[in-house]
Short mmCIF file of C-alpha atoms in Angstrom, two decimals:
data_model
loop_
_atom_site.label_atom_id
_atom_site.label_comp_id
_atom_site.label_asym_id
_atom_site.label_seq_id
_atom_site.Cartn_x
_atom_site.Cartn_y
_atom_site.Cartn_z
CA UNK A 25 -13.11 -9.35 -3.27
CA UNK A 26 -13.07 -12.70 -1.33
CA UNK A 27 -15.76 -14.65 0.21
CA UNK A 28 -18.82 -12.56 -1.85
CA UNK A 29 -21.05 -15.90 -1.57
CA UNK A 30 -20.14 -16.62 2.28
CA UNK A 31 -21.17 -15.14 5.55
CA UNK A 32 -17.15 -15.23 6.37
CA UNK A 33 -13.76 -16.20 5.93
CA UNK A 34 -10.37 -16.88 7.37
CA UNK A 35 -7.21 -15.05 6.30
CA UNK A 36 -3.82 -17.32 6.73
CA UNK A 37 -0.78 -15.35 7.20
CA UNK A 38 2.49 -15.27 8.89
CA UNK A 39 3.25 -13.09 11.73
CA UNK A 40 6.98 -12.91 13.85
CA UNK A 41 7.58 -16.74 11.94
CA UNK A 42 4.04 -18.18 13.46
CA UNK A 43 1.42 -18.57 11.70
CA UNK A 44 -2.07 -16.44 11.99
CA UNK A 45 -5.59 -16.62 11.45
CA UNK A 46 -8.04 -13.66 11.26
CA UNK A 47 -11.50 -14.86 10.84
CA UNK A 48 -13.64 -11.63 9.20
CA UNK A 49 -17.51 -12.01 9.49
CA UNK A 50 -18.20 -10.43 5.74
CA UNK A 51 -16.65 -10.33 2.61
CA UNK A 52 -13.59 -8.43 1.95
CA UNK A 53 -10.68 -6.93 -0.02
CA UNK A 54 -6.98 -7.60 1.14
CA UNK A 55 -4.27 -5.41 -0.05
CA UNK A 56 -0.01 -5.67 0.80
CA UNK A 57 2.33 -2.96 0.95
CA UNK A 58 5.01 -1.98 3.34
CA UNK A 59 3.78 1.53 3.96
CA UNK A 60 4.28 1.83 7.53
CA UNK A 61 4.01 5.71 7.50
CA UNK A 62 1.61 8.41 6.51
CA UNK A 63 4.68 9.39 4.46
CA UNK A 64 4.19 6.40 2.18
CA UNK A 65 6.29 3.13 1.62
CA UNK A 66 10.00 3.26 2.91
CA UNK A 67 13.07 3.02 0.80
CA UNK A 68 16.09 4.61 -0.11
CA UNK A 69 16.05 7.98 -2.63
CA UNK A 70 19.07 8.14 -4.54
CA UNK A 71 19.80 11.14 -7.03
CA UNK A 72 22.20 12.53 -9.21
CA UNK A 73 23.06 16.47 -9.05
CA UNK A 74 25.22 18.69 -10.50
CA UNK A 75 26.07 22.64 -9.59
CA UNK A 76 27.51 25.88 -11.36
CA UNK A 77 31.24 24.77 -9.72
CA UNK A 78 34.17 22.61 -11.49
CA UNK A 79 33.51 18.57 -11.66
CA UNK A 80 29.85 18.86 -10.29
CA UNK A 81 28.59 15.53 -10.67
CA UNK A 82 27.63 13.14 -8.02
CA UNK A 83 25.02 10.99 -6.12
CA UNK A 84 23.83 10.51 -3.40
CA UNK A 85 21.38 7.87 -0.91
CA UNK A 86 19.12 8.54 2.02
CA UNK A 87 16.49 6.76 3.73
CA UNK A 88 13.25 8.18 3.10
CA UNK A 89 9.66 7.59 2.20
CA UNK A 90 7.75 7.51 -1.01
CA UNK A 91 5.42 10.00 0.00
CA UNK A 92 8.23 12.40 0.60
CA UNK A 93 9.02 15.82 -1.44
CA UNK A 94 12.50 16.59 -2.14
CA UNK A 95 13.81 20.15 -2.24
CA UNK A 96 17.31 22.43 -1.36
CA UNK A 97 16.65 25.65 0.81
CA UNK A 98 19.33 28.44 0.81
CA UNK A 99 21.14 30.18 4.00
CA UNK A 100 24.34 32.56 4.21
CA UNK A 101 27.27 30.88 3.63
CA UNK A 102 30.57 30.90 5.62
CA UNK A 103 31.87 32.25 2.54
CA UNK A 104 31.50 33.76 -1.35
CA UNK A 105 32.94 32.05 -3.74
CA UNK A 106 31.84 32.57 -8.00
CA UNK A 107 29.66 29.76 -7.75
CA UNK A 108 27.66 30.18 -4.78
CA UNK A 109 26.96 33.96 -4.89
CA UNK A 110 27.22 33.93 -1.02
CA UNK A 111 24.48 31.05 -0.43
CA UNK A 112 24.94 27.16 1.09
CA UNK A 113 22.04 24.58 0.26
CA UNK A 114 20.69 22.41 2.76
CA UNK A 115 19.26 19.53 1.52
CA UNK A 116 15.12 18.91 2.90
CA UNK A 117 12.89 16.47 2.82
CA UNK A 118 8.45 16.77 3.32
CA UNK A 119 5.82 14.71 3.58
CA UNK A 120 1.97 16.19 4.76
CA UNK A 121 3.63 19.58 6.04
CA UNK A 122 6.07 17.99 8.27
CA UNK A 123 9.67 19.18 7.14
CA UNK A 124 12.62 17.78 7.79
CA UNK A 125 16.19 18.48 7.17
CA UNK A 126 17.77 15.86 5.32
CA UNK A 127 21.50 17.11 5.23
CA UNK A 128 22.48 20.62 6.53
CA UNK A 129 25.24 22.07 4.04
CA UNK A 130 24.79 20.31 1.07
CA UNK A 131 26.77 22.50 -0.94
CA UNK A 132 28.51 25.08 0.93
CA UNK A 133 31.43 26.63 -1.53
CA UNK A 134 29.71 25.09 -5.15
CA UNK A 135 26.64 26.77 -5.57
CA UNK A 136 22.65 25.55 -6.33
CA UNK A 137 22.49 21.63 -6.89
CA UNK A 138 20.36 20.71 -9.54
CA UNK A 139 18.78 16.87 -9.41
CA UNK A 140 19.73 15.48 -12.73
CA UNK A 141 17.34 12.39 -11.98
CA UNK A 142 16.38 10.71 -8.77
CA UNK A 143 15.11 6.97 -8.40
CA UNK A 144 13.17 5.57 -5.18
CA UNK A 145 13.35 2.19 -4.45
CA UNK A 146 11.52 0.16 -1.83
CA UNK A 147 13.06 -1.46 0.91
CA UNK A 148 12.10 -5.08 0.75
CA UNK A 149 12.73 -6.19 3.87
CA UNK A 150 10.49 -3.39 5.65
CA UNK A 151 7.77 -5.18 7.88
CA UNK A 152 4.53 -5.59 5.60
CA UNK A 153 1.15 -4.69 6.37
CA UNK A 154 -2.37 -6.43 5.00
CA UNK A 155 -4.81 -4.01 4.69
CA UNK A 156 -8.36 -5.86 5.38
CA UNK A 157 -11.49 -3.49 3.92
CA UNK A 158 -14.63 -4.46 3.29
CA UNK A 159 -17.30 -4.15 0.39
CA UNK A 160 -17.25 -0.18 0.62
CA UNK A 161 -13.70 -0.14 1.28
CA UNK A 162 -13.70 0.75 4.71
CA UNK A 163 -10.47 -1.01 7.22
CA UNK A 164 -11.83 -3.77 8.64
CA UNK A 165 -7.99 -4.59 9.83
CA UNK A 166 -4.19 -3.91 9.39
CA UNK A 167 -2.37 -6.46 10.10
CA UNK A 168 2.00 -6.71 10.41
CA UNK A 169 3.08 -9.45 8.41
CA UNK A 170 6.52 -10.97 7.52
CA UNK A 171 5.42 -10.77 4.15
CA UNK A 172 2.70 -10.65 1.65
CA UNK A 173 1.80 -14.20 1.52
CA UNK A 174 -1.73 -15.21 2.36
CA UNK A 175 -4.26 -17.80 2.37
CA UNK A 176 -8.29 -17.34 2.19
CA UNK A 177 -10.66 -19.93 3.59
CA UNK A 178 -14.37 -19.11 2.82
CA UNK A 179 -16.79 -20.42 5.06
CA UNK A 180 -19.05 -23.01 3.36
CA UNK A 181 -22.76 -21.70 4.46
CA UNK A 182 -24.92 -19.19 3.08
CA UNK A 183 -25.55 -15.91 5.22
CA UNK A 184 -28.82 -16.15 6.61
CA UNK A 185 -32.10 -16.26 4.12
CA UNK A 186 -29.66 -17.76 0.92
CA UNK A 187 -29.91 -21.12 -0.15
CA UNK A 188 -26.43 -22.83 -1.66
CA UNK A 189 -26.30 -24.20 -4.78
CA UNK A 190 -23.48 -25.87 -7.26
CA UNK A 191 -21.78 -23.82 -9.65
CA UNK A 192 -19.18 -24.62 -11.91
CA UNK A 193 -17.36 -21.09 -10.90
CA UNK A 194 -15.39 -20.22 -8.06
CA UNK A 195 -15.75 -21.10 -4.74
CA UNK A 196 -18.30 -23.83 -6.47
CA UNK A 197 -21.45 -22.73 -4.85
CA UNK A 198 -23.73 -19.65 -4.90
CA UNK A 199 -25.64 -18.74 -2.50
CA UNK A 200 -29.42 -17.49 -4.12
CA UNK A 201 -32.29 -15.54 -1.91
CA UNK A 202 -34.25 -18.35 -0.50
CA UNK A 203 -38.23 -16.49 -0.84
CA UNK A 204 -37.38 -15.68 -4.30
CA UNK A 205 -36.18 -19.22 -5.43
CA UNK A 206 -39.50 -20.61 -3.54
CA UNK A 207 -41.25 -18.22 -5.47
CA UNK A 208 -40.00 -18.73 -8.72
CA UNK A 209 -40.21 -22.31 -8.37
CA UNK A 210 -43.73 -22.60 -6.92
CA UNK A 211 -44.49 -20.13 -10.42
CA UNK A 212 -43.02 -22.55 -12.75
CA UNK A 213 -45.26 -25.18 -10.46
CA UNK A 214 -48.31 -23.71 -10.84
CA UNK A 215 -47.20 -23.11 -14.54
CA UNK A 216 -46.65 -26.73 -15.57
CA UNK A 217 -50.20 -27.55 -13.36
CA UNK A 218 -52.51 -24.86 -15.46
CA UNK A 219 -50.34 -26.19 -19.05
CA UNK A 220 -50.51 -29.96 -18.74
CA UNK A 221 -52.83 -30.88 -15.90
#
């Protein structure tokens, strides 16, 4: 969480090669990712398969998203061979309900693919996103980035009713509740009056 003991703060970042300021009037969280979808982050999903016919392995690459469910679906095929028992695969992809098809005849003549093991990877150069929340997590801002680089700037003042005060701990103030420090120190006052005159 940045800027707890400040009334706000300035996030530095870099947007189209210039660079940005956001000035938030509370503290706040700031996260990075390049999820630009409800689907999740974008990348590329590459997987290895085999199926029931001759020489069966191979792999394969298509763009997709992290959030994304992978998954063959069966039609009739043009033909029946011994290894596809009269079926083609087409190859689907899903993310929240939404189906898509991926790449219509998979297989056509070599039966059921099977994913020996798949591996997503992210795609680096997607735009990035900083996701500004505050204290109870709620989006305060998203904001498209050319990367995740960023800079913080705390305002130096105390939010209204807290007094500052030097600590040896980050950002090298606190800010305390100004009746209760009066308080406390007119007790230890009236203290040191009724103890030693």
């Amino acid at each position: 969480m940045y800027c707890t003991q400040s009334n706000k703060g300035k996030i530095f970042f870099f947007q189209n090669g210039k660079k940005e300021v956001l000035e938030i009037p509370s503290s706040f969280d700031i996260s990075c990712s390049s999820q630009n979808s409800a689907c999740g982050l974008s990348g590329t999903y590459t997987f290895s398969y085999t199926t029931p016919a001759p020489n069966p392995i191979g792999t394969m690459s298509f763009a997709s998203f992290s959030g994304e469910t992978w998954y063959f679906k069966s039609k009739p095929a043009p033909s029946t061979t011994e290894y596809n028992q009269g079926l083609s695969w087409d190859l689907y992809a899903n993310c929240a309900g939404a189906e898509r098809l991926v790449y219509s005849n998979f297989s056509i003549l070599s039966g059921h693919p099977i994913v020996l093991s798949s591996n997503f990877v992210i795609d680096s150069s997607a735009n990035k996103y900083l996701r500004v929340t505050n204290a109870s997590g709620q989006l305060i801002a998203q904001l498209k980035a050319d990367n995740c680089n960023f800079d913080v700037a705390c305002s130096e003042d105390c939010p209204a009713g807290k007094c500052k005060c030097a600590t040896d701990s980050y950002p090298g103030y606190c800010c305390l509740d100004c009746a209760a420090t009066a308080a406390n120190i007119k007790a230890i006052t009236n203290e040191l009056r009724a103890n030693y005159g």
